[in-house]
Short mmCIF file of C-alpha atoms in Angstrom, two decimals:
data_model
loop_
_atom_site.label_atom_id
_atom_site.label_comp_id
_atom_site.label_asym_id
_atom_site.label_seq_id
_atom_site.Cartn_x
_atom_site.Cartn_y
_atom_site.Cartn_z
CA UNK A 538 -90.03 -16.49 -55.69
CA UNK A 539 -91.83 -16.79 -59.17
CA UNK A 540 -93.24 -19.60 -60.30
CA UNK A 541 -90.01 -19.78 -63.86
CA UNK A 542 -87.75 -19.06 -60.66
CA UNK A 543 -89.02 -22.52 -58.80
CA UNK A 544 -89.01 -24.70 -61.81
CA UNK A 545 -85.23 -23.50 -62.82
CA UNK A 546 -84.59 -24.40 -58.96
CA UNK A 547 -86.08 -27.76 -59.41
CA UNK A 548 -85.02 -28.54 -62.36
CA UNK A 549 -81.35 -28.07 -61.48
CA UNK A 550 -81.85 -29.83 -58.05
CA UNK A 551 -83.10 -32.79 -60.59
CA UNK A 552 -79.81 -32.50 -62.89
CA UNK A 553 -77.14 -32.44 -59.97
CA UNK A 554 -79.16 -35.20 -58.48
CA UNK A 555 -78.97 -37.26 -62.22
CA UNK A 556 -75.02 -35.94 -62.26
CA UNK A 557 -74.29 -37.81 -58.94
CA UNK A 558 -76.52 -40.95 -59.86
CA UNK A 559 -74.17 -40.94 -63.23
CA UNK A 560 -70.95 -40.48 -61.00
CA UNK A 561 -72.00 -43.06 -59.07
CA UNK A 562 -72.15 -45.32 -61.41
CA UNK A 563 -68.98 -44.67 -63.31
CA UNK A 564 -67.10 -45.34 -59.77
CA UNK A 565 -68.57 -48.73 -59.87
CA UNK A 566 -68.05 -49.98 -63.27
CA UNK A 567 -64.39 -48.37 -62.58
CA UNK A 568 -63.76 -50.85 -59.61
CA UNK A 569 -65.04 -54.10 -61.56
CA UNK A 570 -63.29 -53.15 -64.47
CA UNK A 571 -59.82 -52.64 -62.80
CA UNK A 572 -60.43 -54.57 -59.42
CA UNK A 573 -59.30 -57.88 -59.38
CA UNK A 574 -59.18 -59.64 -56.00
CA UNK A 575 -57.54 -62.47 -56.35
CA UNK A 576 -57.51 -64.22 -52.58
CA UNK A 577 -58.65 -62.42 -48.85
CA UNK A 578 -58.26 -64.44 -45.35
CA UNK A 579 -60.12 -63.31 -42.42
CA UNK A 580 -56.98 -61.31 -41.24
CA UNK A 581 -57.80 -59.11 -43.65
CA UNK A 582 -61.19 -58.28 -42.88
CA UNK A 583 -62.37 -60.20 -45.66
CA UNK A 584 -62.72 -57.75 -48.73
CA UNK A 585 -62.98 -54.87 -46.86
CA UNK A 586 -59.32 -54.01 -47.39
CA UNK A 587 -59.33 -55.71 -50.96
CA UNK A 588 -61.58 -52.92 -52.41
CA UNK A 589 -59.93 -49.85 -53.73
CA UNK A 590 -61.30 -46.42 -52.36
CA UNK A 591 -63.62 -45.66 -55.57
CA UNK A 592 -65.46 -48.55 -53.64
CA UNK A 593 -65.86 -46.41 -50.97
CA UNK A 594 -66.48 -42.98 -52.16
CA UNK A 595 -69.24 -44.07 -54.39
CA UNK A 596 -70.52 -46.06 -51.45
CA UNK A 597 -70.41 -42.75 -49.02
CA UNK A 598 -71.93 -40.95 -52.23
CA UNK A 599 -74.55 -42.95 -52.33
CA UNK A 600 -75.19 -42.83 -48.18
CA UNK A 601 -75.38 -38.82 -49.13
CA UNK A 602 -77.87 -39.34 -51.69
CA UNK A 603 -80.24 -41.53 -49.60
CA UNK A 604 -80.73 -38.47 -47.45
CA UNK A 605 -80.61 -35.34 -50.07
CA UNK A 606 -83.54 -38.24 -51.73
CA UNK A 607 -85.48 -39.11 -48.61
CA UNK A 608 -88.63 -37.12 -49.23
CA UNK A 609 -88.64 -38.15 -52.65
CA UNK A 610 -89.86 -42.00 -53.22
CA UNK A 611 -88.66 -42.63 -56.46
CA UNK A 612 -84.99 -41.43 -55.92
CA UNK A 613 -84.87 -43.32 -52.61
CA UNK A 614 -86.05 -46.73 -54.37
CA UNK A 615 -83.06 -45.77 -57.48
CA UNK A 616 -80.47 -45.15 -54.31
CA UNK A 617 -81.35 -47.98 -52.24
CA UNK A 618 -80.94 -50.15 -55.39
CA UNK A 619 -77.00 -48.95 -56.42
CA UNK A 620 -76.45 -49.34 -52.76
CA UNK A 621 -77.72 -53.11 -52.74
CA UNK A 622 -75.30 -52.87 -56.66
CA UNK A 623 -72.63 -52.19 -54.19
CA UNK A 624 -72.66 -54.45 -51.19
CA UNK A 625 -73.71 -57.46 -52.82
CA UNK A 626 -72.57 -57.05 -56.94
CA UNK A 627 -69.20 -55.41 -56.87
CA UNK A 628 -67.80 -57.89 -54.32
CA UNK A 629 -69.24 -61.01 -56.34
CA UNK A 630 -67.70 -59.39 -59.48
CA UNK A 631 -64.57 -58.16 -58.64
CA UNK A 632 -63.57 -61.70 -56.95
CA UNK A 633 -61.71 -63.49 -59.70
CA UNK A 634 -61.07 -66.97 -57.91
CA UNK A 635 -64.47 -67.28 -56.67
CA UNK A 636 -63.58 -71.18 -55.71
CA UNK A 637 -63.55 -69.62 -52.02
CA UNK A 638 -66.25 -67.72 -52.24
CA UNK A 639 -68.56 -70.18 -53.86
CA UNK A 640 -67.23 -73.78 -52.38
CA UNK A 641 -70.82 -75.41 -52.06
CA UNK A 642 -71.36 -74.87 -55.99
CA UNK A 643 -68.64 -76.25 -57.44
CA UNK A 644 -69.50 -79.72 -56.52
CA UNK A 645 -72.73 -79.21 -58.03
CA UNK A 646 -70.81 -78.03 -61.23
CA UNK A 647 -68.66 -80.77 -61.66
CA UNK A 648 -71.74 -83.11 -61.15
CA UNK A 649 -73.47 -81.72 -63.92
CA UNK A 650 -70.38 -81.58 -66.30
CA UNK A 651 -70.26 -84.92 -65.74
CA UNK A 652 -73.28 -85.47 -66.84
CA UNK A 653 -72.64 -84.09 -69.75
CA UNK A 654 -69.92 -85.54 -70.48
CA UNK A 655 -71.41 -89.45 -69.70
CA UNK A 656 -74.71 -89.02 -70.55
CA UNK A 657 -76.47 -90.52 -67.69
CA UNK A 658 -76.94 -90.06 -63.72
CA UNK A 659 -75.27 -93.19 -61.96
CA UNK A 660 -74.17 -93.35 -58.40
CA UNK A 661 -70.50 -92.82 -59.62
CA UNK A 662 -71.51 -89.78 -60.70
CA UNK A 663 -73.72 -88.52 -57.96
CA UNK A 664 -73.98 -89.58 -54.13
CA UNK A 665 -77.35 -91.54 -53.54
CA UNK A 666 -78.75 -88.40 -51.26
CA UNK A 667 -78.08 -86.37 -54.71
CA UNK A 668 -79.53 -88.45 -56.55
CA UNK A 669 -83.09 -89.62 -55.21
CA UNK A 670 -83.40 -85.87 -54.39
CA UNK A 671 -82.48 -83.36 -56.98
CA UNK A 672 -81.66 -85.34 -60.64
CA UNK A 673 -83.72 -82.86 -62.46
CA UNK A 674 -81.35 -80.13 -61.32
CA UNK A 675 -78.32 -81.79 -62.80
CA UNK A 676 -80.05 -82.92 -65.60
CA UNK A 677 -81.18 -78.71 -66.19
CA UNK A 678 -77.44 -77.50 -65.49
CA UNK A 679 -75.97 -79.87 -68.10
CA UNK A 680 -78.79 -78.86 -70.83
CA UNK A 681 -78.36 -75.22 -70.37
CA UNK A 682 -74.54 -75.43 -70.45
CA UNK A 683 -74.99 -77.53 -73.95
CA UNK A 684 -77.48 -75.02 -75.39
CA UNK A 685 -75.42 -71.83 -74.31
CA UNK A 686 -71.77 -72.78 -74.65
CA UNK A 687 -71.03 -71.96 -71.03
CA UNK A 688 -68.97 -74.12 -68.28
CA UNK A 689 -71.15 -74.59 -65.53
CA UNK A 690 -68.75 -72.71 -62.96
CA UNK A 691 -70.10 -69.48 -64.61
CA UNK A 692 -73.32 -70.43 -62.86
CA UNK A 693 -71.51 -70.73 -59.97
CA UNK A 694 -70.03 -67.75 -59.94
CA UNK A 695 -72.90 -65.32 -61.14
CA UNK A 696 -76.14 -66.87 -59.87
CA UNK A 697 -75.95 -65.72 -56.49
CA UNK A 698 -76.79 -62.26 -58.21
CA UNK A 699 -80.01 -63.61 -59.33
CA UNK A 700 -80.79 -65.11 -56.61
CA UNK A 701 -80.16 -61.83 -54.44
CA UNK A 702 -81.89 -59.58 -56.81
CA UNK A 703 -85.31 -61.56 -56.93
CA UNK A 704 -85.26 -61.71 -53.05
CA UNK A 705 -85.01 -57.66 -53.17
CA UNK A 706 -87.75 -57.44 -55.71
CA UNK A 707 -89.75 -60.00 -54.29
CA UNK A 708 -89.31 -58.71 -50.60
CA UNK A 709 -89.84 -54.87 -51.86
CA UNK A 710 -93.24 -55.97 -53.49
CA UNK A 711 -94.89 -57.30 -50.55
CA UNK A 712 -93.52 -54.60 -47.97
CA UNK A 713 -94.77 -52.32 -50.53
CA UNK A 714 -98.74 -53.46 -50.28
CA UNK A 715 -98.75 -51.80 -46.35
CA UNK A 716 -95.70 -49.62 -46.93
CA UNK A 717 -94.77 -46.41 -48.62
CA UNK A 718 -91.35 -46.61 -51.07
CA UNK A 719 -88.96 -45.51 -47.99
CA UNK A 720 -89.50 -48.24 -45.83
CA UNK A 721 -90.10 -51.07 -48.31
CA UNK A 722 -86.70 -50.51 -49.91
CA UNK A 723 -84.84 -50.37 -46.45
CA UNK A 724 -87.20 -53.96 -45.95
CA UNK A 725 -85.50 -55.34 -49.13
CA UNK A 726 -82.33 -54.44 -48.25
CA UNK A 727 -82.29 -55.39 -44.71
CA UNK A 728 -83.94 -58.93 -45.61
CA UNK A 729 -81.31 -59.83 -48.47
CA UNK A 730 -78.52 -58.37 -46.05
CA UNK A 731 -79.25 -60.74 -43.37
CA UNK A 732 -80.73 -63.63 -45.35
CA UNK A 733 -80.00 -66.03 -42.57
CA UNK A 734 -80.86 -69.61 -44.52
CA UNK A 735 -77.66 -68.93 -46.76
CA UNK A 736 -79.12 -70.70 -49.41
CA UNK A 737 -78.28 -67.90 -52.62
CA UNK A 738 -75.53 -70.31 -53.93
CA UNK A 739 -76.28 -72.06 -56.90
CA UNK A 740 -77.51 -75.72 -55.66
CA UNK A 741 -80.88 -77.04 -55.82
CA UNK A 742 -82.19 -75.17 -52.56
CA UNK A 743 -81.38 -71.83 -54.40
CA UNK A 744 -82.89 -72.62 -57.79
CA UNK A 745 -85.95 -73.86 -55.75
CA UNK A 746 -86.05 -70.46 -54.72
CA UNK A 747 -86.12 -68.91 -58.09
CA UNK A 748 -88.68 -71.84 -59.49
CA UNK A 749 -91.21 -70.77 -56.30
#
């Protein structure tokens, strides 16, 4: 095979591979725009039969990819990143009464609205265990919800994808100083899948996490 023969062969290897990252990605913005899960029990498996099948064949598109990509670094690290986009981002999105989702934040919310409101920490406000330990953390909710505009449930129901996303990068950077690209994205993914303290919920543990 000539040499103009190999780079028309990689070069449309490249573009089909770019075409299915792009399809990809139009099947998830398609669920969060017109998914809208409202409640799910545990007799329901959870979301599992909440999610519409675009879920699904952009999540078995993407299992596809990670192989046709497994000898190249770069596109593994891009597919192991939409896949991470799809267990962990569409569900948080897609869930429009999150109050089920996200019951240890909202307590923390209303805290800090209060705050707001009154002006001051008291023990009416806060329990004493909240208060000798984290005050700074209501008193930082209540000034970024003043500066931006924003209720502090947004927080609630949002920061859990900051939360998850610097434990991938942060997990995928230190795999990645004994590791090649393969196995330090299945690291991150593995470690933020099963991230057994729980603590990604926005509450003072989490934002400790973010601070440190």
């Amino acid at each position: 095979m000539s040499s103009m023969a190999k780079e028309y062969a990689v070069t449309r290897k490249t573009a089909l591979w770019i075409a299915s990252i792009l399809s990809v990605l139009l099947l998830a913005i398609q669920v969060v725009a017109y998914t809208h899960i409202t409640h799910y029990s545990s007799n329901d498996l959870g979301l599992l039969t909440k999610l519409p099948i675009t879920f699904w064949i952009g999540l078995s598109c993407l299992g596809v990819l990670l192989y046709v990509s497994r000898k190249s670094e770069r596109q593994t690290a891009i597919v192991v990143a939409l896949i991470s986009l799809y267990l962990f981002g569409i569900p948080v999105l897609t869930r429009e009464n999150k109050a089920e989702l996200m019951a240890f934040s909202y307590p923390r919310c209303s805290r800090s609205e209060r705050l707001l409101s009154e002006g001051y920490l008291a023990f009416t406000t806060l329990s004493p265990w909240d208060l000798r330990n984290w005050p700074g953390f209501f008193y930082f909710t209540a000034f970024i919800t003043a500066s931006t505009g924003l209720p502090a449930t947004v927080f609630a129901d949002y920061f859990p994808l900051l939360t998850i996303t610097l434990l991938g990068v942060f997990t995928y950077s230190i795999l990645r100083l004994q590791l090649n690209t393969l196995y330090s994205s299945f690291g991150a993914l593995w470690f933020i899948g099963s991230f057994w303290t729980s603590q990604h919920y926005f509450s003072p543990q989490s934002f400790a996490y973010v601070i440190y």
